[in-house]
Amino acid sequence: GEPEVSEDGTQYTVKVKKGLKWSDGSGLNANDFVYSWQRAADPKTGADYAYLFDVFAKDADGKLKVEAKDDNTITFTLAAPCSYMVGLMAFPTFLPVQKKAVEAADKDGSNPGAWAMEAGFVTNGAYTLKSWKHKESMVYVKNPNYYDADNVTVDELDFMLSADDTAILAAYQAGNLDFADTVPTGEIKNLKNKPDFHVIPNLGTYYVAFNVNSSMFDGMTTEQASDTRKALSKLIDRQYIIDTIGQTEQKLATSFIPPAMSDGHGGEFKKNDDAYTYPVKDAVGYYSPDVDVDGAVALLKKAGFQFDDNNQLSESTPLHINYLTNDGTAHVAIAQAL
């Protein structure tokens, strides 16, 4: 059921199902969740999503204010009300890990992820990992100790692991895969009218991140580095990328937050309303998605770059960018377009 929440929105009481088991058959209870949350939030673990626990109140020693009242009851305190807390608890970082397995694989605490680096690790989900050929395949089998195992109707799941979307499509077309979630960009036009090709909305934002400590910003002030990044953003033809590479009606990004993101109260977060109006009102964002060469040149000049009489970047102030991407055809094509 739903957690019990105090009137001020900071005190939560969560009931854990009775009789839960780990995949090795041992018992799982509220204490496992407390251990797992404290571990995920601990800086020593180095968890990518440790910041998700920043909403929690903490003790003087930095520990989360969370405890197991008994084997089936978790209580925790937030630093401030969080309207999306229930949804947040469904995120993988909040899932439990078995203390015994974690500590057995990492006796000196130097490798927090060691317990899950090979097949057969202990879990509490509907499936366990039977085999794992790194960068090639994974085979999952039904977990008989899962609390709802009777309703798990598929006994085995086989996954192909590859960054080569051409190989993935070939495997699908050969009947070796039942499902593929990526295809080469050059094939989208040919596949669009096929009955098994589906375009499904995906909540996310494609963006380029700069290493602000890289040599391309050497000698620049903070403002100059910022102007350089803004200038490069103004030169991106986002609609061209959508039309020629994405090809599935993606939306133009005007902020990091994408359209359709929930506001935590049943509405949409990204919109102009009485509470907040975006700086670029018509675009509902922080910048216009349109190409602005003149604006980009002005910012680059402000940042110290020189231009010749043809408004081309001068050899005296070159701009070099090392762009890192994987081998997926869409990612490579976007890198080339940029």
mmCIF file with all atom_site columns, N, CA and C in Angstrom, residues 178-236:
data_model
loop_
_atom_site.group_PDB
_atom_site.id
_atom_site.type_symbol
_atom_site.label_atom_id
_atom_site.label_alt_id
_atom_site.label_comp_id
_atom_site.label_asym_id
_atom_site.label_entity_id
_atom_site.label_seq_id
_atom_site.pdbx_PDB_ins_code
_atom_site.Cartn_x
_atom_site.Cartn_y
_atom_site.Cartn_z
_atom_site.occupancy
_atom_site.B_iso_or_equiv
_atom_site.pdbx_formal_charge
_atom_site.auth_seq_id
_atom_site.auth_comp_id
_atom_site.auth_asym_id
_atom_site.auth_atom_id
_atom_site.pdbx_PDB_model_num
ATOM 1   N N  . ASP A 1 178 ? 13.529 -11.082 -30.658 1.00 0.00 ? 178 ASP A N  1
ATOM 2   C CA . ASP A 1 178 ? 12.095 -10.791 -30.704 1.00 0.00 ? 178 ASP A CA 1
ATOM 3   C C  . ASP A 1 178 ? 11.826 -9.297  -30.675 1.00 0.00 ? 178 ASP A C  1
ATOM 4   N N  . PHE A 1 179 ? 12.821 -8.536  -30.223 1.00 0.00 ? 179 PHE A N  1
ATOM 5   C CA . PHE A 1 179 ? 12.621 -7.100  -30.017 1.00 0.00 ? 179 PHE A CA 1
ATOM 6   C C  . PHE A 1 179 ? 13.959 -6.386  -30.126 1.00 0.00 ? 179 PHE A C  1
ATOM 7   N N  . ALA A 1 180 ? 13.961 -5.229  -30.751 1.00 0.00 ? 180 ALA A N  1
ATOM 8   C CA . ALA A 1 180 ? 15.155 -4.381  -30.821 1.00 0.00 ? 180 ALA A CA 1
ATOM 9   C C  . ALA A 1 180 ? 14.719 -2.947  -30.570 1.00 0.00 ? 180 ALA A C  1
ATOM 10  N N  . ASP A 1 181 ? 15.444 -2.236  -29.716 1.00 0.00 ? 181 ASP A N  1
ATOM 11  C CA . ASP A 1 181 ? 15.035 -0.865  -29.383 1.00 0.00 ? 181 ASP A CA 1
ATOM 12  C C  . ASP A 1 181 ? 15.909 0.181   -30.056 1.00 0.00 ? 181 ASP A C  1
ATOM 13  N N  . THR A 1 182 ? 16.748 -0.246  -30.989 1.00 0.00 ? 182 THR A N  1
ATOM 14  C CA . THR A 1 182 ? 17.567 0.702   -31.738 1.00 0.00 ? 182 THR A CA 1
ATOM 15  C C  . THR A 1 182 ? 17.786 0.179   -33.147 1.00 0.00 ? 182 THR A C  1
ATOM 16  N N  . VAL A 1 183 ? 17.806 1.084   -34.100 1.00 0.00 ? 183 VAL A N  1
ATOM 17  C CA . VAL A 1 183 ? 18.062 0.723   -35.497 1.00 0.00 ? 183 VAL A CA 1
ATOM 18  C C  . VAL A 1 183 ? 19.001 1.769   -36.095 1.00 0.00 ? 183 VAL A C  1
ATOM 19  N N  . PRO A 1 184 ? 19.739 1.418   -37.156 1.00 0.00 ? 184 PRO A N  1
ATOM 20  C CA . PRO A 1 184 ? 20.605 2.411   -37.801 1.00 0.00 ? 184 PRO A CA 1
ATOM 21  C C  . PRO A 1 184 ? 19.766 3.560   -38.347 1.00 0.00 ? 184 PRO A C  1
ATOM 22  N N  . THR A 1 185 ? 20.247 4.770   -38.207 1.00 0.00 ? 185 THR A N  1
ATOM 23  C CA . THR A 1 185 ? 19.473 5.925   -38.677 1.00 0.00 ? 185 THR A CA 1
ATOM 24  C C  . THR A 1 185 ? 19.193 5.854   -40.168 1.00 0.00 ? 185 THR A C  1
ATOM 25  N N  . GLY A 1 186 ? 20.099 5.245   -40.922 1.00 0.00 ? 186 GLY A N  1
ATOM 26  C CA . GLY A 1 186 ? 19.902 5.144   -42.362 1.00 0.00 ? 186 GLY A CA 1
ATOM 27  C C  . GLY A 1 186 ? 18.789 4.201   -42.764 1.00 0.00 ? 186 GLY A C  1
ATOM 28  N N  . GLU A 1 187 ? 18.305 3.403   -41.813 1.00 0.00 ? 187 GLU A N  1
ATOM 29  C CA . GLU A 1 187 ? 17.248 2.428   -42.112 1.00 0.00 ? 187 GLU A CA 1
ATOM 30  C C  . GLU A 1 187 ? 15.865 2.894   -41.667 1.00 0.00 ? 187 GLU A C  1
ATOM 31  N N  . ILE A 1 188 ? 15.800 3.987   -40.908 1.00 0.00 ? 188 ILE A N  1
ATOM 32  C CA . ILE A 1 188 ? 14.510 4.419   -40.357 1.00 0.00 ? 188 ILE A CA 1
ATOM 33  C C  . ILE A 1 188 ? 13.480 4.666   -41.447 1.00 0.00 ? 188 ILE A C  1
ATOM 34  N N  . LYS A 1 189 ? 13.872 5.348   -42.510 1.00 0.00 ? 189 LYS A N  1
ATOM 35  C CA . LYS A 1 189 ? 12.943 5.663   -43.597 1.00 0.00 ? 189 LYS A CA 1
ATOM 36  C C  . LYS A 1 189 ? 12.355 4.397   -44.199 1.00 0.00 ? 189 LYS A C  1
ATOM 37  N N  . ASN A 1 190 ? 13.172 3.350   -44.346 1.00 0.00 ? 190 ASN A N  1
ATOM 38  C CA . ASN A 1 190 ? 12.706 2.100   -44.938 1.00 0.00 ? 190 ASN A CA 1
ATOM 39  C C  . ASN A 1 190 ? 11.845 1.287   -43.977 1.00 0.00 ? 190 ASN A C  1
ATOM 40  N N  . LEU A 1 191 ? 12.035 1.501   -42.690 1.00 0.00 ? 191 LEU A N  1
ATOM 41  C CA . LEU A 1 191 ? 11.332 0.702   -41.689 1.00 0.00 ? 191 LEU A CA 1
ATOM 42  C C  . LEU A 1 191 ? 10.022 1.319   -41.224 1.00 0.00 ? 191 LEU A C  1
ATOM 43  N N  . LYS A 1 192 ? 9.854  2.616   -41.442 1.00 0.00 ? 192 LYS A N  1
ATOM 44  C CA . LYS A 1 192 ? 8.720  3.341   -40.869 1.00 0.00 ? 192 LYS A CA 1
ATOM 45  C C  . LYS A 1 192 ? 7.363  2.740   -41.210 1.00 0.00 ? 192 LYS A C  1
ATOM 46  N N  . ASN A 1 193 ? 7.197  2.219   -42.391 1.00 0.00 ? 193 ASN A N  1
ATOM 47  C CA . ASN A 1 193 ? 5.893  1.712   -42.818 1.00 0.00 ? 193 ASN A CA 1
ATOM 48  C C  . ASN A 1 193 ? 5.689  0.235   -42.517 1.00 0.00 ? 193 ASN A C  1
ATOM 49  N N  . LYS A 1 194 ? 6.636  -0.389  -41.880 1.00 0.00 ? 194 LYS A N  1
ATOM 50  C CA . LYS A 1 194 ? 6.495  -1.806  -41.540 1.00 0.00 ? 194 LYS A CA 1
ATOM 51  C C  . LYS A 1 194 ? 5.660  -1.948  -40.268 1.00 0.00 ? 194 LYS A C  1
ATOM 52  N N  . PRO A 1 195 ? 4.804  -2.964  -40.200 1.00 0.00 ? 195 PRO A N  1
ATOM 53  C CA . PRO A 1 195 ? 3.878  -3.104  -39.060 1.00 0.00 ? 195 PRO A CA 1
ATOM 54  C C  . PRO A 1 195 ? 4.564  -3.349  -37.721 1.00 0.00 ? 195 PRO A C  1
ATOM 55  N N  . ASP A 1 196 ? 5.790  -3.852  -37.750 1.00 0.00 ? 196 ASP A N  1
ATOM 56  C CA . ASP A 1 196 ? 6.470  -4.132  -36.484 1.00 0.00 ? 196 ASP A CA 1
ATOM 57  C C  . ASP A 1 196 ? 7.389  -2.996  -36.043 1.00 0.00 ? 196 ASP A C  1
ATOM 58  N N  . PHE A 1 197 ? 7.360  -1.876  -36.772 1.00 0.00 ? 197 PHE A N  1
ATOM 59  C CA . PHE A 1 197 ? 8.168  -0.713  -36.390 1.00 0.00 ? 197 PHE A CA 1
ATOM 60  C C  . PHE A 1 197 ? 7.290  0.265   -35.625 1.00 0.00 ? 197 PHE A C  1
ATOM 61  N N  . HIS A 1 198 ? 7.663  0.563   -34.396 1.00 0.00 ? 198 HIS A N  1
ATOM 62  C CA . HIS A 1 198 ? 6.854  1.435   -33.545 1.00 0.00 ? 198 HIS A CA 1
ATOM 63  C C  . HIS A 1 198 ? 7.705  2.581   -32.999 1.00 0.00 ? 198 HIS A C  1
ATOM 64  N N  . VAL A 1 199 ? 7.134  3.761   -32.984 1.00 0.00 ? 199 VAL A N  1
ATOM 65  C CA . VAL A 1 199 ? 7.772  4.924   -32.371 1.00 0.00 ? 199 VAL A CA 1
ATOM 66  C C  . VAL A 1 199 ? 7.044  5.211   -31.065 1.00 0.00 ? 199 VAL A C  1
ATOM 67  N N  . ILE A 1 200 ? 7.763  5.127   -29.960 1.00 0.00 ? 200 ILE A N  1
ATOM 68  C CA . ILE A 1 200 ? 7.172  5.291   -28.633 1.00 0.00 ? 200 ILE A CA 1
ATOM 69  C C  . ILE A 1 200 ? 7.799  6.509   -27.954 1.00 0.00 ? 200 ILE A C  1
ATOM 70  N N  . PRO A 1 201 ? 6.993  7.431   -27.439 1.00 0.00 ? 201 PRO A N  1
ATOM 71  C CA . PRO A 1 201 ? 7.547  8.617   -26.760 1.00 0.00 ? 201 PRO A CA 1
ATOM 72  C C  . PRO A 1 201 ? 8.497  8.222   -25.635 1.00 0.00 ? 201 PRO A C  1
ATOM 73  N N  . ASN A 1 202 ? 9.587  8.932   -25.537 1.00 0.00 ? 202 ASN A N  1
ATOM 74  C CA . ASN A 1 202 ? 10.596 8.653   -24.520 1.00 0.00 ? 202 ASN A CA 1
ATOM 75  C C  . ASN A 1 202 ? 10.956 9.954   -23.812 1.00 0.00 ? 202 ASN A C  1
ATOM 76  N N  . LEU A 1 203 ? 10.828 9.964   -22.502 1.00 0.00 ? 203 LEU A N  1
ATOM 77  C CA . LEU A 1 203 ? 11.099 11.174  -21.727 1.00 0.00 ? 203 LEU A CA 1
ATOM 78  C C  . LEU A 1 203 ? 12.605 11.337  -21.545 1.00 0.00 ? 203 LEU A C  1
ATOM 79  N N  . GLY A 1 204 ? 13.166 12.350  -22.176 1.00 0.00 ? 204 GLY A N  1
ATOM 80  C CA . GLY A 1 204 ? 14.600 12.557  -22.046 1.00 0.00 ? 204 GLY A CA 1
ATOM 81  C C  . GLY A 1 204 ? 15.067 13.739  -22.871 1.00 0.00 ? 204 GLY A C  1
ATOM 82  N N  . THR A 1 205 ? 16.300 14.145  -22.663 1.00 0.00 ? 205 THR A N  1
ATOM 83  C CA . THR A 1 205 ? 16.897 15.263  -23.392 1.00 0.00 ? 205 THR A CA 1
ATOM 84  C C  . THR A 1 205 ? 18.283 14.858  -23.881 1.00 0.00 ? 205 THR A C  1
ATOM 85  N N  . TYR A 1 206 ? 18.520 15.024  -25.183 1.00 0.00 ? 206 TYR A N  1
ATOM 86  C CA . TYR A 1 206 ? 19.840 14.746  -25.761 1.00 0.00 ? 206 TYR A CA 1
ATOM 87  C C  . TYR A 1 206 ? 20.655 16.033  -25.668 1.00 0.00 ? 206 TYR A C  1
ATOM 88  N N  . TYR A 1 207 ? 21.802 15.950  -25.034 1.00 0.00 ? 207 TYR A N  1
ATOM 89  C CA . TYR A 1 207 ? 22.590 17.163  -24.834 1.00 0.00 ? 207 TYR A CA 1
ATOM 90  C C  . TYR A 1 207 ? 24.083 16.869  -24.934 1.00 0.00 ? 207 TYR A C  1
ATOM 91  N N  . VAL A 1 208 ? 24.857 17.901  -25.137 1.00 0.00 ? 208 VAL A N  1
ATOM 92  C CA . VAL A 1 208 ? 26.312 17.800  -25.181 1.00 0.00 ? 208 VAL A CA 1
ATOM 93  C C  . VAL A 1 208 ? 26.866 18.449  -23.920 1.00 0.00 ? 208 VAL A C  1
ATOM 94  N N  . ALA A 1 209 ? 27.720 17.738  -23.218 1.00 0.00 ? 209 ALA A N  1
ATOM 95  C CA . ALA A 1 209 ? 28.324 18.268  -21.995 1.00 0.00 ? 209 ALA A CA 1
ATOM 96  C C  . ALA A 1 209 ? 29.791 18.593  -22.242 1.00 0.00 ? 209 ALA A C  1
ATOM 97  N N  . PHE A 1 210 ? 30.208 19.761  -21.811 1.00 0.00 ? 210 PHE A N  1
ATOM 98  C CA . PHE A 1 210 ? 31.599 20.176  -21.956 1.00 0.00 ? 210 PHE A CA 1
ATOM 99  C C  . PHE A 1 210 ? 32.389 19.848  -20.694 1.00 0.00 ? 210 PHE A C  1
ATOM 100 N N  . ASN A 1 211 ? 33.626 19.452  -20.874 1.00 0.00 ? 211 ASN A N  1
ATOM 101 C CA . ASN A 1 211 ? 34.566 19.349  -19.761 1.00 0.00 ? 211 ASN A CA 1
ATOM 102 C C  . ASN A 1 211 ? 35.166 20.736  -19.573 1.00 0.00 ? 211 ASN A C  1
ATOM 103 N N  . VAL A 1 212 ? 34.689 21.459  -18.592 1.00 0.00 ? 212 VAL A N  1
ATOM 104 C CA . VAL A 1 212 ? 35.118 22.855  -18.420 1.00 0.00 ? 212 VAL A CA 1
ATOM 105 C C  . VAL A 1 212 ? 36.579 22.967  -17.993 1.00 0.00 ? 212 VAL A C  1
ATOM 106 N N  . ASN A 1 213 ? 37.188 21.833  -17.646 1.00 0.00 ? 213 ASN A N  1
ATOM 107 C CA . ASN A 1 213 ? 38.606 21.841  -17.289 1.00 0.00 ? 213 ASN A CA 1
ATOM 108 C C  . ASN A 1 213 ? 39.503 21.447  -18.460 1.00 0.00 ? 213 ASN A C  1
ATOM 109 N N  . SER A 1 214 ? 38.908 21.264  -19.648 1.00 0.00 ? 214 SER A N  1
ATOM 110 C CA . SER A 1 214 ? 39.700 20.856  -20.807 1.00 0.00 ? 214 SER A CA 1
ATOM 111 C C  . SER A 1 214 ? 40.524 22.021  -21.344 1.00 0.00 ? 214 SER A C  1
ATOM 112 N N  . SER A 1 215 ? 41.481 21.688  -22.196 1.00 0.00 ? 215 SER A N  1
ATOM 113 C CA . SER A 1 215 ? 42.408 22.699  -22.712 1.00 0.00 ? 215 SER A CA 1
ATOM 114 C C  . SER A 1 215 ? 41.725 23.733  -23.598 1.00 0.00 ? 215 SER A C  1
ATOM 115 N N  . MET A 1 216 ? 40.539 23.416  -24.140 1.00 0.00 ? 216 MET A N  1
ATOM 116 C CA . MET A 1 216 ? 39.878 24.380  -25.020 1.00 0.00 ? 216 MET A CA 1
ATOM 117 C C  . MET A 1 216 ? 39.472 25.653  -24.273 1.00 0.00 ? 216 MET A C  1
ATOM 118 N N  . PHE A 1 217 ? 39.409 25.569  -22.952 1.00 0.00 ? 217 PHE A N  1
ATOM 119 C CA . PHE A 1 217 ? 39.046 26.744  -22.161 1.00 0.00 ? 217 PHE A CA 1
ATOM 120 C C  . PHE A 1 217 ? 40.247 27.371  -21.450 1.00 0.00 ? 217 PHE A C  1
ATOM 121 N N  . ASP A 1 218 ? 41.448 26.886  -21.780 1.00 0.00 ? 218 ASP A N  1
ATOM 122 C CA . ASP A 1 218 ? 42.649 27.432  -21.137 1.00 0.00 ? 218 ASP A CA 1
ATOM 123 C C  . ASP A 1 218 ? 42.765 28.936  -21.375 1.00 0.00 ? 218 ASP A C  1
ATOM 124 N N  . GLY A 1 219 ? 43.051 29.669  -20.323 1.00 0.00 ? 219 GLY A N  1
ATOM 125 C CA . GLY A 1 219 ? 43.255 31.106  -20.437 1.00 0.00 ? 219 GLY A CA 1
ATOM 126 C C  . GLY A 1 219 ? 41.988 31.927  -20.453 1.00 0.00 ? 219 GLY A C  1
ATOM 127 N N  . MET A 1 220 ? 40.833 31.269  -20.417 1.00 0.00 ? 220 MET A N  1
ATOM 128 C CA . MET A 1 220 ? 39.565 31.996  -20.446 1.00 0.00 ? 220 MET A CA 1
ATOM 129 C C  . MET A 1 220 ? 39.084 32.300  -19.037 1.00 0.00 ? 220 MET A C  1
ATOM 130 N N  . THR A 1 221 ? 38.383 33.400  -18.911 1.00 0.00 ? 221 THR A N  1
ATOM 131 C CA . THR A 1 221 ? 37.678 33.673  -17.665 1.00 0.00 ? 221 THR A CA 1
ATOM 132 C C  . THR A 1 221 ? 36.423 32.811  -17.642 1.00 0.00 ? 221 THR A C  1
ATOM 133 N N  . THR A 1 222 ? 35.770 32.747  -16.501 1.00 0.00 ? 222 THR A N  1
ATOM 134 C CA . THR A 1 222 ? 34.527 31.987  -16.400 1.00 0.00 ? 222 THR A CA 1
ATOM 135 C C  . THR A 1 222 ? 33.491 32.515  -17.382 1.00 0.00 ? 222 THR A C  1
ATOM 136 N N  . GLU A 1 223 ? 33.423 33.843  -17.521 1.00 0.00 ? 223 GLU A N  1
ATOM 137 C CA . GLU A 1 223 ? 32.455 34.447  -18.437 1.00 0.00 ? 223 GLU A CA 1
ATOM 138 C C  . GLU A 1 223 ? 32.786 34.117  -19.888 1.00 0.00 ? 223 GLU A C  1
ATOM 139 N N  . GLN A 1 224 ? 34.060 34.147  -20.249 1.00 0.00 ? 224 GLN A N  1
ATOM 140 C CA . GLN A 1 224 ? 34.456 33.824  -21.617 1.00 0.00 ? 224 GLN A CA 1
ATOM 141 C C  . GLN A 1 224 ? 34.141 32.367  -21.955 1.00 0.00 ? 224 GLN A C  1
ATOM 142 N N  . ALA A 1 225 ? 34.398 31.478  -21.013 1.00 0.00 ? 225 ALA A N  1
ATOM 143 C CA . ALA A 1 225 ? 34.099 30.061  -21.234 1.00 0.00 ? 225 ALA A CA 1
ATOM 144 C C  . ALA A 1 225 ? 32.602 29.853  -21.405 1.00 0.00 ? 225 ALA A C  1
ATOM 145 N N  . SER A 1 226 ? 31.816 30.569  -20.596 1.00 0.00 ? 226 SER A N  1
ATOM 146 C CA . SER A 1 226 ? 30.362 30.483  -20.704 1.00 0.00 ? 226 SER A CA 1
ATOM 147 C C  . SER A 1 226 ? 29.885 31.004  -22.055 1.00 0.00 ? 226 SER A C  1
ATOM 148 N N  . ASP A 1 227 ? 30.432 32.141  -22.491 1.00 0.00 ? 227 ASP A N  1
ATOM 149 C CA . ASP A 1 227 ? 30.041 32.714  -23.781 1.00 0.00 ? 227 ASP A CA 1
ATOM 150 C C  . ASP A 1 227 ? 30.404 31.777  -24.931 1.00 0.00 ? 227 ASP A C  1
ATOM 151 N N  . THR A 1 228 ? 31.519 31.084  -24.811 1.00 0.00 ? 228 THR A N  1
ATOM 152 C CA . THR A 1 228 ? 31.935 30.142  -25.854 1.00 0.00 ? 228 THR A CA 1
ATOM 153 C C  . THR A 1 228 ? 30.938 28.997  -25.972 1.00 0.00 ? 228 THR A C  1
ATOM 154 N N  . ARG A 1 229 ? 30.521 28.463  -24.855 1.00 0.00 ? 229 ARG A N  1
ATOM 155 C CA . ARG A 1 229 ? 29.553 27.366  -24.874 1.00 0.00 ? 229 ARG A CA 1
ATOM 156 C C  . ARG A 1 229 ? 28.208 27.843  -25.423 1.00 0.00 ? 229 ARG A C  1
ATOM 157 N N  . LYS A 1 230 ? 27.788 29.021  -25.010 1.00 0.00 ? 230 LYS A N  1
ATOM 158 C CA . LYS A 1 230 ? 26.524 29.571  -25.509 1.00 0.00 ? 230 LYS A CA 1
ATOM 159 C C  . LYS A 1 230 ? 26.591 29.801  -27.015 1.00 0.00 ? 230 LYS A C  1
ATOM 160 N N  . ALA A 1 231 ? 27.742 30.267  -27.498 1.00 0.00 ? 231 ALA A N  1
ATOM 161 C CA . ALA A 1 231 ? 27.912 30.515  -28.930 1.00 0.00 ? 231 ALA A CA 1
ATOM 162 C C  . ALA A 1 231 ? 27.782 29.223  -29.723 1.00 0.00 ? 231 ALA A C  1
ATOM 163 N N  . LEU A 1 232 ? 28.425 28.173  -29.250 1.00 0.00 ? 232 LEU A N  1
ATOM 164 C CA . LEU A 1 232 ? 28.350 26.889  -29.946 1.00 0.00 ? 232 LEU A CA 1
ATOM 165 C C  . LEU A 1 232 ? 26.924 26.356  -29.953 1.00 0.00 ? 232 LEU A C  1
ATOM 166 N N  . SER A 1 233 ? 26.192 26.592  -28.878 1.00 0.00 ? 233 SER A N  1
ATOM 167 C CA . SER A 1 233 ? 24.792 26.167  -28.822 1.00 0.00 ? 233 SER A CA 1
ATOM 168 C C  . SER A 1 233 ? 23.958 26.882  -29.880 1.00 0.00 ? 233 SER A C  1
ATOM 169 N N  . LYS A 1 234 ? 24.249 28.157  -30.100 1.00 0.00 ? 234 LYS A N  1
ATOM 170 C CA . LYS A 1 234 ? 23.499 28.937  -31.092 1.00 0.00 ? 234 LYS A CA 1
ATOM 171 C C  . LYS A 1 234 ? 23.756 28.461  -32.523 1.00 0.00 ? 234 LYS A C  1
ATOM 172 N N  . LEU A 1 235 ? 24.827 27.707  -32.736 1.00 0.00 ? 235 LEU A N  1
ATOM 173 C CA . LEU A 1 235 ? 25.173 27.242  -34.077 1.00 0.00 ? 235 LEU A CA 1
ATOM 174 C C  . LEU A 1 235 ? 24.576 25.879  -34.414 1.00 0.00 ? 235 LEU A C  1
ATOM 175 N N  . ILE A 1 236 ? 23.950 25.243  -33.452 1.00 0.00 ? 236 ILE A N  1
ATOM 176 C CA . ILE A 1 236 ? 23.395 23.905  -33.679 1.00 0.00 ? 236 ILE A CA 1
ATOM 177 C C  . ILE A 1 236 ? 22.052 23.993  -34.394 1.00 0.00 ? 236 ILE A C  1
#
